[in-house]
Amino acid sequence: MLSKRLFDIAASLVGLLLIWWVFPIVAILIRIKMPGGPSFFCQKRVGKDGRLFTCHKFRSMTVNHNGSSVSVAGDSRITPFGAKLRHYKIDELPELWDVLIGNMSFVGPRPDVPGYADKLQGADRDVLKLRPGITGPATLKYRLEDEMISAYVAKCQAEGDTRPMQEIATEYNDAIIYPDKVRLNCYYYRHYSFCKDIEMIFATVLGFKVKFAGEMV
């Protein structure tokens, strides 16, 4: 995958050179609209070969929250300004730096917190042979993941489920969404195509669907 890495270096460098001016503006707005915390959110994530790395994003949540890795649309931890950053994927712009230095790629599985990818067994561990990505087939399929989880939580609560929202959301993610993401990411590893990478990048930016693993994502 030499062509993949060379593309990552060139594209991330060009991207950072073109949009560097956005970073101080967003950072200042975060400090104004979400005072009491840093502008950047830095967290250890599981990378290629299971090695931990520091993932960089713009902060979109309150400083003091329960730390659950599964978020839901309307989640009280996400501030109004943070919701806008997440909706337009602006919160992920700092990940261009992670791509440039080799911790991430433009296309690949989203970087997981410890307890997910590093716990995979058997052939599913092929996911760990990939650098985490800003986008990818699973990211495209679940681009409205927060809304999907929120709808499931609302359905369960309407049926009388009295468990906390985060517990229901985590159950749905762990039992349904995450296994499907693993399936898609393993297929991506075993059927890698540089041309498909480019197609998925354009699909992410322009918002259209692409055919992948026999379905539209």
mmCIF file with all atom_site columns, C-alpha atoms in Angstrom:
data_model
loop_
_atom_site.group_PDB
_atom_site.id
_atom_site.type_symbol
_atom_site.label_atom_id
_atom_site.label_alt_id
_atom_site.label_comp_id
_atom_site.label_asym_id
_atom_site.label_entity_id
_atom_site.label_seq_id
_atom_site.pdbx_PDB_ins_code
_atom_site.Cartn_x
_atom_site.Cartn_y
_atom_site.Cartn_z
_atom_site.occupancy
_atom_site.B_iso_or_equiv
_atom_site.pdbx_formal_charge
_atom_site.auth_seq_id
_atom_site.auth_comp_id
_atom_site.auth_asym_id
_atom_site.auth_atom_id
_atom_site.pdbx_PDB_model_num
ATOM 1   C CA . MET A 1 1   ? 0.000   0.000   0.000  1.00 0.00 ? 1   MET A CA 1
ATOM 2   C CA . LEU A 1 2   ? 2.859   2.380   -0.812 1.00 0.00 ? 2   LEU A CA 1
ATOM 3   C CA . SER A 1 3   ? 0.622   4.418   -3.116 1.00 0.00 ? 3   SER A CA 1
ATOM 4   C CA . LYS A 1 4   ? -1.859  4.826   -0.257 1.00 0.00 ? 4   LYS A CA 1
ATOM 5   C CA . ARG A 1 5   ? 0.780   6.221   2.094  1.00 0.00 ? 5   ARG A CA 1
ATOM 6   C CA . LEU A 1 6   ? 2.287   8.534   -0.530 1.00 0.00 ? 6   LEU A CA 1
ATOM 7   C CA . PHE A 1 7   ? -1.183  9.883   -1.263 1.00 0.00 ? 7   PHE A CA 1
ATOM 8   C CA . ASP A 1 8   ? -1.842  10.405  2.446  1.00 0.00 ? 8   ASP A CA 1
ATOM 9   C CA . ILE A 1 9   ? 1.364   12.417  2.877  1.00 0.00 ? 9   ILE A CA 1
ATOM 10  C CA . ALA A 1 10  ? 0.801   14.596  -0.182 1.00 0.00 ? 10  ALA A CA 1
ATOM 11  C CA . ALA A 1 11  ? -2.926  15.192  0.350  1.00 0.00 ? 11  ALA A CA 1
ATOM 12  C CA . SER A 1 12  ? -2.696  15.901  4.085  1.00 0.00 ? 12  SER A CA 1
ATOM 13  C CA . LEU A 1 13  ? 0.198   18.323  3.549  1.00 0.00 ? 13  LEU A CA 1
ATOM 14  C CA . VAL A 1 14  ? -1.685  20.185  0.838  1.00 0.00 ? 14  VAL A CA 1
ATOM 15  C CA . GLY A 1 15  ? -4.820  20.189  2.978  1.00 0.00 ? 15  GLY A CA 1
ATOM 16  C CA . LEU A 1 16  ? -3.031  21.629  5.995  1.00 0.00 ? 16  LEU A CA 1
ATOM 17  C CA . LEU A 1 17  ? -1.377  24.306  3.871  1.00 0.00 ? 17  LEU A CA 1
ATOM 18  C CA . LEU A 1 18  ? -4.740  25.309  2.403  1.00 0.00 ? 18  LEU A CA 1
ATOM 19  C CA . ILE A 1 19  ? -6.858  25.370  5.568  1.00 0.00 ? 19  ILE A CA 1
ATOM 20  C CA . TRP A 1 20  ? -4.354  26.195  8.324  1.00 0.00 ? 20  TRP A CA 1
ATOM 21  C CA . TRP A 1 21  ? -6.143  29.540  8.839  1.00 0.00 ? 21  TRP A CA 1
ATOM 22  C CA . VAL A 1 22  ? -9.338  27.703  9.859  1.00 0.00 ? 22  VAL A CA 1
ATOM 23  C CA . PHE A 1 23  ? -7.651  26.194  12.927 1.00 0.00 ? 23  PHE A CA 1
ATOM 24  C CA . PRO A 1 24  ? -7.107  29.396  14.973 1.00 0.00 ? 24  PRO A CA 1
ATOM 25  C CA . ILE A 1 25  ? -10.596 30.663  14.104 1.00 0.00 ? 25  ILE A CA 1
ATOM 26  C CA . VAL A 1 26  ? -12.304 27.459  15.254 1.00 0.00 ? 26  VAL A CA 1
ATOM 27  C CA . ALA A 1 27  ? -10.046 27.235  18.312 1.00 0.00 ? 27  ALA A CA 1
ATOM 28  C CA . ILE A 1 28  ? -10.971 30.769  19.389 1.00 0.00 ? 28  ILE A CA 1
ATOM 29  C CA . LEU A 1 29  ? -14.692 30.149  18.805 1.00 0.00 ? 29  LEU A CA 1
ATOM 30  C CA . ILE A 1 30  ? -14.532 27.018  20.960 1.00 0.00 ? 30  ILE A CA 1
ATOM 31  C CA . ARG A 1 31  ? -12.932 28.955  23.796 1.00 0.00 ? 31  ARG A CA 1
ATOM 32  C CA . ILE A 1 32  ? -15.645 31.617  23.496 1.00 0.00 ? 32  ILE A CA 1
ATOM 33  C CA . LYS A 1 33  ? -18.678 29.363  23.062 1.00 0.00 ? 33  LYS A CA 1
ATOM 34  C CA . MET A 1 34  ? -17.459 26.464  25.229 1.00 0.00 ? 34  MET A CA 1
ATOM 35  C CA . PRO A 1 35  ? -15.381 28.122  27.966 1.00 0.00 ? 35  PRO A CA 1
ATOM 36  C CA . GLY A 1 36  ? -13.653 26.212  30.711 1.00 0.00 ? 36  GLY A CA 1
ATOM 37  C CA . GLY A 1 37  ? -11.796 23.719  28.571 1.00 0.00 ? 37  GLY A CA 1
ATOM 38  C CA . PRO A 1 38  ? -9.242  23.332  25.779 1.00 0.00 ? 38  PRO A CA 1
ATOM 39  C CA . SER A 1 39  ? -9.973  23.887  22.101 1.00 0.00 ? 39  SER A CA 1
ATOM 40  C CA . PHE A 1 40  ? -8.525  20.549  21.109 1.00 0.00 ? 40  PHE A CA 1
ATOM 41  C CA . PHE A 1 41  ? -9.625  17.103  22.232 1.00 0.00 ? 41  PHE A CA 1
ATOM 42  C CA . CYS A 1 42  ? -6.726  14.653  22.436 1.00 0.00 ? 42  CYS A CA 1
ATOM 43  C CA . GLN A 1 43  ? -7.380  11.021  23.279 1.00 0.00 ? 43  GLN A CA 1
ATOM 44  C CA . LYS A 1 44  ? -5.512  7.733   23.059 1.00 0.00 ? 44  LYS A CA 1
ATOM 45  C CA . ARG A 1 45  ? -6.890  5.532   20.288 1.00 0.00 ? 45  ARG A CA 1
ATOM 46  C CA . VAL A 1 46  ? -5.953  2.117   18.939 1.00 0.00 ? 46  VAL A CA 1
ATOM 47  C CA . GLY A 1 47  ? -3.924  2.381   15.750 1.00 0.00 ? 47  GLY A CA 1
ATOM 48  C CA . LYS A 1 48  ? -2.207  0.114   13.253 1.00 0.00 ? 48  LYS A CA 1
ATOM 49  C CA . ASP A 1 49  ? -0.962  -3.171  14.736 1.00 0.00 ? 49  ASP A CA 1
ATOM 50  C CA . GLY A 1 50  ? -2.794  -2.341  17.963 1.00 0.00 ? 50  GLY A CA 1
ATOM 51  C CA . ARG A 1 51  ? -0.423  0.459   18.955 1.00 0.00 ? 51  ARG A CA 1
ATOM 52  C CA . LEU A 1 52  ? -1.926  3.375   20.847 1.00 0.00 ? 52  LEU A CA 1
ATOM 53  C CA . PHE A 1 53  ? -1.583  6.872   19.419 1.00 0.00 ? 53  PHE A CA 1
ATOM 54  C CA . THR A 1 54  ? -2.925  10.301  20.308 1.00 0.00 ? 54  THR A CA 1
ATOM 55  C CA . CYS A 1 55  ? -5.845  11.286  18.087 1.00 0.00 ? 55  CYS A CA 1
ATOM 56  C CA . HIS A 1 56  ? -6.477  15.028  17.669 1.00 0.00 ? 56  HIS A CA 1
ATOM 57  C CA . LYS A 1 57  ? -9.881  16.652  17.165 1.00 0.00 ? 57  LYS A CA 1
ATOM 58  C CA . PHE A 1 58  ? -11.584 19.946  17.955 1.00 0.00 ? 58  PHE A CA 1
ATOM 59  C CA . ARG A 1 59  ? -13.490 19.624  21.235 1.00 0.00 ? 59  ARG A CA 1
ATOM 60  C CA . SER A 1 60  ? -17.259 19.302  20.769 1.00 0.00 ? 60  SER A CA 1
ATOM 61  C CA . MET A 1 61  ? -18.336 18.159  24.242 1.00 0.00 ? 61  MET A CA 1
ATOM 62  C CA . THR A 1 62  ? -18.501 19.639  27.688 1.00 0.00 ? 62  THR A CA 1
ATOM 63  C CA . VAL A 1 63  ? -15.387 19.181  29.802 1.00 0.00 ? 63  VAL A CA 1
ATOM 64  C CA . ASN A 1 64  ? -17.089 17.186  32.550 1.00 0.00 ? 64  ASN A CA 1
ATOM 65  C CA . HIS A 1 65  ? -19.002 14.191  31.221 1.00 0.00 ? 65  HIS A CA 1
ATOM 66  C CA . ASN A 1 66  ? -19.238 10.465  31.868 1.00 0.00 ? 66  ASN A CA 1
ATOM 67  C CA . GLY A 1 67  ? -16.693 9.586   29.201 1.00 0.00 ? 67  GLY A CA 1
ATOM 68  C CA . SER A 1 68  ? -18.848 7.104   27.258 1.00 0.00 ? 68  SER A CA 1
ATOM 69  C CA . SER A 1 69  ? -17.472 6.548   23.748 1.00 0.00 ? 69  SER A CA 1
ATOM 70  C CA . VAL A 1 70  ? -20.965 6.120   22.258 1.00 0.00 ? 70  VAL A CA 1
ATOM 71  C CA . SER A 1 71  ? -22.762 9.364   21.491 1.00 0.00 ? 71  SER A CA 1
ATOM 72  C CA . VAL A 1 72  ? -26.397 9.967   20.614 1.00 0.00 ? 72  VAL A CA 1
ATOM 73  C CA . ALA A 1 73  ? -28.048 12.764  18.651 1.00 0.00 ? 73  ALA A CA 1
ATOM 74  C CA . GLY A 1 74  ? -29.125 15.367  21.185 1.00 0.00 ? 74  GLY A CA 1
ATOM 75  C CA . ASP A 1 75  ? -26.624 14.015  23.718 1.00 0.00 ? 75  ASP A CA 1
ATOM 76  C CA . SER A 1 76  ? -26.415 16.530  26.572 1.00 0.00 ? 76  SER A CA 1
ATOM 77  C CA . ARG A 1 77  ? -22.627 16.186  26.561 1.00 0.00 ? 77  ARG A CA 1
ATOM 78  C CA . ILE A 1 78  ? -22.446 17.733  23.077 1.00 0.00 ? 78  ILE A CA 1
ATOM 79  C CA . THR A 1 79  ? -22.712 21.529  23.124 1.00 0.00 ? 79  THR A CA 1
ATOM 80  C CA . PRO A 1 80  ? -24.789 23.393  20.492 1.00 0.00 ? 80  PRO A CA 1
ATOM 81  C CA . PHE A 1 81  ? -21.619 24.704  18.850 1.00 0.00 ? 81  PHE A CA 1
ATOM 82  C CA . GLY A 1 82  ? -20.034 21.270  19.146 1.00 0.00 ? 82  GLY A CA 1
ATOM 83  C CA . ALA A 1 83  ? -23.030 19.756  17.364 1.00 0.00 ? 83  ALA A CA 1
ATOM 84  C CA . LYS A 1 84  ? -22.398 22.076  14.414 1.00 0.00 ? 84  LYS A CA 1
ATOM 85  C CA . LEU A 1 85  ? -18.717 21.138  14.351 1.00 0.00 ? 85  LEU A CA 1
ATOM 86  C CA . ARG A 1 86  ? -19.657 17.451  14.313 1.00 0.00 ? 86  ARG A CA 1
ATOM 87  C CA . HIS A 1 87  ? -22.408 17.851  11.707 1.00 0.00 ? 87  HIS A CA 1
ATOM 88  C CA . TYR A 1 88  ? -20.045 19.471  9.201  1.00 0.00 ? 88  TYR A CA 1
ATOM 89  C CA . LYS A 1 89  ? -17.106 17.249  10.283 1.00 0.00 ? 89  LYS A CA 1
ATOM 90  C CA . ILE A 1 90  ? -15.083 20.328  11.200 1.00 0.00 ? 90  ILE A CA 1
ATOM 91  C CA . ASP A 1 91  ? -14.157 18.689  14.496 1.00 0.00 ? 91  ASP A CA 1
ATOM 92  C CA . GLU A 1 92  ? -12.112 16.131  12.531 1.00 0.00 ? 92  GLU A CA 1
ATOM 93  C CA . LEU A 1 93  ? -9.898  18.610  10.653 1.00 0.00 ? 93  LEU A CA 1
ATOM 94  C CA . PRO A 1 94  ? -6.998  18.235  13.145 1.00 0.00 ? 94  PRO A CA 1
ATOM 95  C CA . GLU A 1 95  ? -6.808  14.586  12.118 1.00 0.00 ? 95  GLU A CA 1
ATOM 96  C CA . LEU A 1 96  ? -5.029  15.798  8.968  1.00 0.00 ? 96  LEU A CA 1
ATOM 97  C CA . TRP A 1 97  ? -1.979  16.114  11.207 1.00 0.00 ? 97  TRP A CA 1
ATOM 98  C CA . ASP A 1 98  ? -2.413  12.514  12.357 1.00 0.00 ? 98  ASP A CA 1
ATOM 99  C CA . VAL A 1 99  ? -2.520  11.461  8.700  1.00 0.00 ? 99  VAL A CA 1
ATOM 100 C CA . LEU A 1 100 ? 0.601   13.443  7.832  1.00 0.00 ? 100 LEU A CA 1
ATOM 101 C CA . ILE A 1 101 ? 2.714   11.885  10.598 1.00 0.00 ? 101 ILE A CA 1
ATOM 102 C CA . GLY A 1 102 ? 1.521   8.378   9.771  1.00 0.00 ? 102 GLY A CA 1
ATOM 103 C CA . ASN A 1 103 ? -0.813  7.546   12.659 1.00 0.00 ? 103 ASN A CA 1
ATOM 104 C CA . MET A 1 104 ? -3.873  7.688   10.417 1.00 0.00 ? 104 MET A CA 1
ATOM 105 C CA . SER A 1 105 ? -4.885  7.476   6.770  1.00 0.00 ? 105 SER A CA 1
ATOM 106 C CA . PHE A 1 106 ? -7.540  9.284   4.780  1.00 0.00 ? 106 PHE A CA 1
ATOM 107 C CA . VAL A 1 107 ? -9.429  6.021   4.305  1.00 0.00 ? 107 VAL A CA 1
ATOM 108 C CA . GLY A 1 108 ? -9.653  3.230   6.862  1.00 0.00 ? 108 GLY A CA 1
ATOM 109 C CA . PRO A 1 109 ? -11.559 2.158   9.985  1.00 0.00 ? 109 PRO A CA 1
ATOM 110 C CA . ARG A 1 110 ? -12.346 4.928   12.443 1.00 0.00 ? 110 ARG A CA 1
ATOM 111 C CA . PRO A 1 111 ? -9.860  4.948   15.344 1.00 0.00 ? 111 PRO A CA 1
ATOM 112 C CA . ASP A 1 112 ? -11.352 3.131   18.327 1.00 0.00 ? 112 ASP A CA 1
ATOM 113 C CA . VAL A 1 113 ? -10.840 3.748   22.006 1.00 0.00 ? 113 VAL A CA 1
ATOM 114 C CA . PRO A 1 114 ? -9.203  0.769   23.766 1.00 0.00 ? 114 PRO A CA 1
ATOM 115 C CA . GLY A 1 115 ? -11.650 -2.057  24.327 1.00 0.00 ? 115 GLY A CA 1
ATOM 116 C CA . TYR A 1 116 ? -12.912 -2.491  20.792 1.00 0.00 ? 116 TYR A CA 1
ATOM 117 C CA . ALA A 1 117 ? -10.482 -3.134  17.901 1.00 0.00 ? 117 ALA A CA 1
ATOM 118 C CA . ASP A 1 118 ? -7.757  -4.328  20.255 1.00 0.00 ? 118 ASP A CA 1
ATOM 119 C CA . LYS A 1 119 ? -10.143 -6.995  21.615 1.00 0.00 ? 119 LYS A CA 1
ATOM 120 C CA . LEU A 1 120 ? -11.056 -8.488  18.233 1.00 0.00 ? 120 LEU A CA 1
ATOM 121 C CA . GLN A 1 121 ? -10.372 -12.172 17.685 1.00 0.00 ? 121 GLN A CA 1
ATOM 122 C CA . GLY A 1 122 ? -9.392  -14.364 14.732 1.00 0.00 ? 122 GLY A CA 1
ATOM 123 C CA . ALA A 1 123 ? -9.777  -13.033 11.200 1.00 0.00 ? 123 ALA A CA 1
ATOM 124 C CA . ASP A 1 124 ? -11.469 -9.869  12.521 1.00 0.00 ? 124 ASP A CA 1
ATOM 125 C CA . ARG A 1 125 ? -8.035  -8.711  13.676 1.00 0.00 ? 125 ARG A CA 1
ATOM 126 C CA . ASP A 1 126 ? -7.302  -7.852  10.039 1.00 0.00 ? 126 ASP A CA 1
ATOM 127 C CA . VAL A 1 127 ? -8.757  -4.469  11.000 1.00 0.00 ? 127 VAL A CA 1
ATOM 128 C CA . LEU A 1 128 ? -5.595  -3.839  13.026 1.00 0.00 ? 128 LEU A CA 1
ATOM 129 C CA . LYS A 1 129 ? -3.457  -4.214  9.899  1.00 0.00 ? 129 LYS A CA 1
ATOM 130 C CA . LEU A 1 130 ? -4.882  -0.915  8.683  1.00 0.00 ? 130 LEU A CA 1
ATOM 131 C CA . ARG A 1 131 ? -4.139  2.631   9.740  1.00 0.00 ? 131 ARG A CA 1
ATOM 132 C CA . PRO A 1 132 ? -7.290  4.223   11.171 1.00 0.00 ? 132 PRO A CA 1
ATOM 133 C CA . GLY A 1 133 ? -8.983  6.545   8.699  1.00 0.00 ? 133 GLY A CA 1
ATOM 134 C CA . ILE A 1 134 ? -10.808 9.853   8.603  1.00 0.00 ? 134 ILE A CA 1
ATOM 135 C CA . THR A 1 135 ? -13.387 8.181   6.395  1.00 0.00 ? 135 THR A CA 1
ATOM 136 C CA . GLY A 1 136 ? -14.043 4.687   5.074  1.00 0.00 ? 136 GLY A CA 1
ATOM 137 C CA . PRO A 1 137 ? -16.826 2.291   4.103  1.00 0.00 ? 137 PRO A CA 1
ATOM 138 C CA . ALA A 1 138 ? -18.117 1.943   7.669  1.00 0.00 ? 138 ALA A CA 1
ATOM 139 C CA . THR A 1 139 ? -17.953 5.696   8.190  1.00 0.00 ? 139 THR A CA 1
ATOM 140 C CA . LEU A 1 140 ? -19.977 6.258   5.036  1.00 0.00 ? 140 LEU A CA 1
ATOM 141 C CA . LYS A 1 141 ? -22.610 3.657   5.910  1.00 0.00 ? 141 LYS A CA 1
ATOM 142 C CA . TYR A 1 142 ? -22.984 5.061   9.413  1.00 0.00 ? 142 TYR A CA 1
ATOM 143 C CA . ARG A 1 143 ? -22.576 8.738   8.602  1.00 0.00 ? 143 ARG A CA 1
ATOM 144 C CA . LEU A 1 144 ? -25.821 9.338   10.566 1.00 0.00 ? 144 LEU A CA 1
ATOM 145 C CA . GLU A 1 145 ? -24.805 7.006   13.381 1.00 0.00 ? 145 GLU A CA 1
ATOM 146 C CA . ASP A 1 146 ? -25.764 9.393   16.187 1.00 0.00 ? 146 ASP A CA 1
ATOM 147 C CA . GLU A 1 147 ? -29.279 9.747   14.758 1.00 0.00 ? 147 GLU A CA 1
ATOM 148 C CA . MET A 1 148 ? -29.600 5.966   14.261 1.00 0.00 ? 148 MET A CA 1
ATOM 149 C CA . ILE A 1 149 ? -28.631 5.274   17.851 1.00 0.00 ? 149 ILE A CA 1
ATOM 150 C CA . SER A 1 150 ? -30.923 8.029   19.090 1.00 0.00 ? 150 SER A CA 1
ATOM 151 C CA . ALA A 1 151 ? -33.864 6.505   17.196 1.00 0.00 ? 151 ALA A CA 1
ATOM 152 C CA . TYR A 1 152 ? -33.124 3.077   18.687 1.00 0.00 ? 152 TYR A CA 1
ATOM 153 C CA . VAL A 1 153 ? -32.918 4.524   22.207 1.00 0.00 ? 153 VAL A CA 1
ATOM 154 C CA . ALA A 1 154 ? -36.243 6.341   21.708 1.00 0.00 ? 154 ALA A CA 1
ATOM 155 C CA . LYS A 1 155 ? -37.847 3.114   20.445 1.00 0.00 ? 155 LYS A CA 1
ATOM 156 C CA . CYS A 1 156 ? -36.621 1.137   23.466 1.00 0.00 ? 156 CYS A CA 1
ATOM 157 C CA . GLN A 1 157 ? -37.777 3.817   25.889 1.00 0.00 ? 157 GLN A CA 1
ATOM 158 C CA . ALA A 1 158 ? -41.201 3.950   24.202 1.00 0.00 ? 158 ALA A CA 1
ATOM 159 C CA . GLU A 1 159 ? -41.458 0.189   24.729 1.00 0.00 ? 159 GLU A CA 1
ATOM 160 C CA . GLY A 1 160 ? -40.822 0.642   28.449 1.00 0.00 ? 160 GLY A CA 1
ATOM 161 C CA . ASP A 1 161 ? -37.032 0.194   28.713 1.00 0.00 ? 161 ASP A CA 1
ATOM 162 C CA . THR A 1 162 ? -36.053 2.144   31.833 1.00 0.00 ? 162 THR A CA 1
ATOM 163 C CA . ARG A 1 163 ? -32.290 1.737   31.521 1.00 0.00 ? 163 ARG A CA 1
ATOM 164 C CA . PRO A 1 164 ? -30.120 4.873   31.192 1.00 0.00 ? 164 PRO A CA 1
ATOM 165 C CA . MET A 1 165 ? -29.849 6.230   27.661 1.00 0.00 ? 165 MET A CA 1
ATOM 166 C CA . GLN A 1 166 ? -26.104 5.566   27.446 1.00 0.00 ? 166 GLN A CA 1
ATOM 167 C CA . GLU A 1 167 ? -26.549 1.928   28.472 1.00 0.00 ? 167 GLU A CA 1
ATOM 168 C CA . ILE A 1 168 ? -29.105 1.314   25.725 1.00 0.00 ? 168 ILE A CA 1
ATOM 169 C CA . ALA A 1 169 ? -26.947 3.162   23.186 1.00 0.00 ? 169 ALA A CA 1
ATOM 170 C CA . THR A 1 170 ? -23.840 1.169   24.093 1.00 0.00 ? 170 THR A CA 1
ATOM 171 C CA . GLU A 1 171 ? -25.738 -2.115  23.811 1.00 0.00 ? 171 GLU A CA 1
ATOM 172 C CA . TYR A 1 172 ? -26.980 -1.220  20.315 1.00 0.00 ? 172 TYR A CA 1
ATOM 173 C CA . ASN A 1 173 ? -23.521 -0.111  19.203 1.00 0.00 ? 173 ASN A CA 1
ATOM 174 C CA . ASP A 1 174 ? -21.758 -3.194  20.567 1.00 0.00 ? 174 ASP A CA 1
ATOM 175 C CA . ALA A 1 175 ? -24.295 -5.748  19.332 1.00 0.00 ? 175 ALA A CA 1
ATOM 176 C CA . ILE A 1 176 ? -25.353 -4.326  15.960 1.00 0.00 ? 176 ILE A CA 1
ATOM 177 C CA . ILE A 1 177 ? -23.338 -1.391  14.634 1.00 0.00 ? 177 ILE A CA 1
ATOM 178 C CA . TYR A 1 178 ? -19.795 -2.280  15.646 1.00 0.00 ? 178 TYR A CA 1
ATOM 179 C CA . PRO A 1 179 ? -19.847 -5.874  14.309 1.00 0.00 ? 179 PRO A CA 1
ATOM 180 C CA . ASP A 1 180 ? -21.090 -4.556  10.962 1.00 0.00 ? 180 ASP A CA 1
ATOM 181 C CA . LYS A 1 181 ? -18.298 -1.973  10.911 1.00 0.00 ? 181 LYS A CA 1
ATOM 182 C CA . VAL A 1 182 ? -15.773 -4.745  11.524 1.00 0.00 ? 182 VAL A CA 1
ATOM 183 C CA . ARG A 1 183 ? -17.244 -6.727  8.615  1.00 0.00 ? 183 ARG A CA 1
ATOM 184 C CA . LEU A 1 184 ? -16.958 -3.760  6.258  1.00 0.00 ? 184 LEU A CA 1
ATOM 185 C CA . ASN A 1 185 ? -13.442 -2.870  7.372  1.00 0.00 ? 185 ASN A CA 1
ATOM 186 C CA . CYS A 1 186 ? -12.209 -6.450  6.995  1.00 0.00 ? 186 CYS A CA 1
ATOM 187 C CA . TYR A 1 187 ? -13.652 -6.520  3.482  1.00 0.00 ? 187 TYR A CA 1
ATOM 188 C CA . TYR A 1 188 ? -11.868 -3.238  2.774  1.00 0.00 ? 188 TYR A CA 1
ATOM 189 C CA . TYR A 1 189 ? -8.534  -4.737  3.884  1.00 0.00 ? 189 TYR A CA 1
ATOM 190 C CA . ARG A 1 190 ? -8.987  -7.923  1.840  1.00 0.00 ? 190 ARG A CA 1
ATOM 191 C CA . HIS A 1 191 ? -10.186 -6.149  -1.320 1.00 0.00 ? 191 HIS A CA 1
ATOM 192 C CA . TYR A 1 192 ? -8.122  -2.960  -1.179 1.00 0.00 ? 192 TYR A CA 1
ATOM 193 C CA . SER A 1 193 ? -8.362  -0.619  -4.153 1.00 0.00 ? 193 SER A CA 1
ATOM 194 C CA . PHE A 1 194 ? -6.674  2.774   -4.427 1.00 0.00 ? 194 PHE A CA 1
ATOM 195 C CA . CYS A 1 195 ? -9.361  3.882   -6.889 1.00 0.00 ? 195 CYS A CA 1
ATOM 196 C CA . LYS A 1 196 ? -12.051 2.943   -4.359 1.00 0.00 ? 196 LYS A CA 1
ATOM 197 C CA . ASP A 1 197 ? -10.198 5.050   -1.767 1.00 0.00 ? 197 ASP A CA 1
ATOM 198 C CA . ILE A 1 198 ? -10.481 8.099   -4.025 1.00 0.00 ? 198 ILE A CA 1
ATOM 199 C CA . GLU A 1 199 ? -14.151 7.367   -4.678 1.00 0.00 ? 199 GLU A CA 1
ATOM 200 C CA . MET A 1 200 ? -14.884 7.155   -0.939 1.00 0.00 ? 200 MET A CA 1
ATOM 201 C CA . ILE A 1 201 ? -13.064 10.427  -0.263 1.00 0.00 ? 201 ILE A CA 1
ATOM 202 C CA . PHE A 1 202 ? -15.217 12.193  -2.868 1.00 0.00 ? 202 PHE A CA 1
ATOM 203 C CA . ALA A 1 203 ? -18.322 10.461  -1.482 1.00 0.00 ? 203 ALA A CA 1
ATOM 204 C CA . THR A 1 204 ? -17.474 11.823  1.969  1.00 0.00 ? 204 THR A CA 1
ATOM 205 C CA . VAL A 1 205 ? -16.914 15.379  0.753  1.00 0.00 ? 205 VAL A CA 1
ATOM 206 C CA . LEU A 1 206 ? -19.825 15.534  -1.694 1.00 0.00 ? 206 LEU A CA 1
ATOM 207 C CA . GLY A 1 207 ? -22.275 13.383  0.245  1.00 0.00 ? 207 GLY A CA 1
ATOM 208 C CA . PHE A 1 208 ? -23.122 10.700  -2.310 1.00 0.00 ? 208 PHE A CA 1
ATOM 209 C CA . LYS A 1 209 ? -23.261 6.920   -1.861 1.00 0.00 ? 209 LYS A CA 1
ATOM 210 C CA . VAL A 1 210 ? -20.871 4.352   -3.330 1.00 0.00 ? 210 VAL A CA 1
ATOM 211 C CA . LYS A 1 211 ? -21.216 0.641   -3.941 1.00 0.00 ? 211 LYS A CA 1
ATOM 212 C CA . PHE A 1 212 ? -19.081 -1.397  -1.562 1.00 0.00 ? 212 PHE A CA 1
ATOM 213 C CA . ALA A 1 213 ? -19.172 -5.066  -0.523 1.00 0.00 ? 213 ALA A CA 1
ATOM 214 C CA . GLY A 1 214 ? -22.400 -5.583  -2.457 1.00 0.00 ? 214 GLY A CA 1
ATOM 215 C CA . GLU A 1 215 ? -24.325 -2.686  -0.896 1.00 0.00 ? 215 GLU A CA 1
ATOM 216 C CA . MET A 1 216 ? -24.622 1.064   -1.120 1.00 0.00 ? 216 MET A CA 1
ATOM 217 C CA . VAL A 1 217 ? -22.835 2.909   1.674  1.00 0.00 ? 217 VAL A CA 1
#
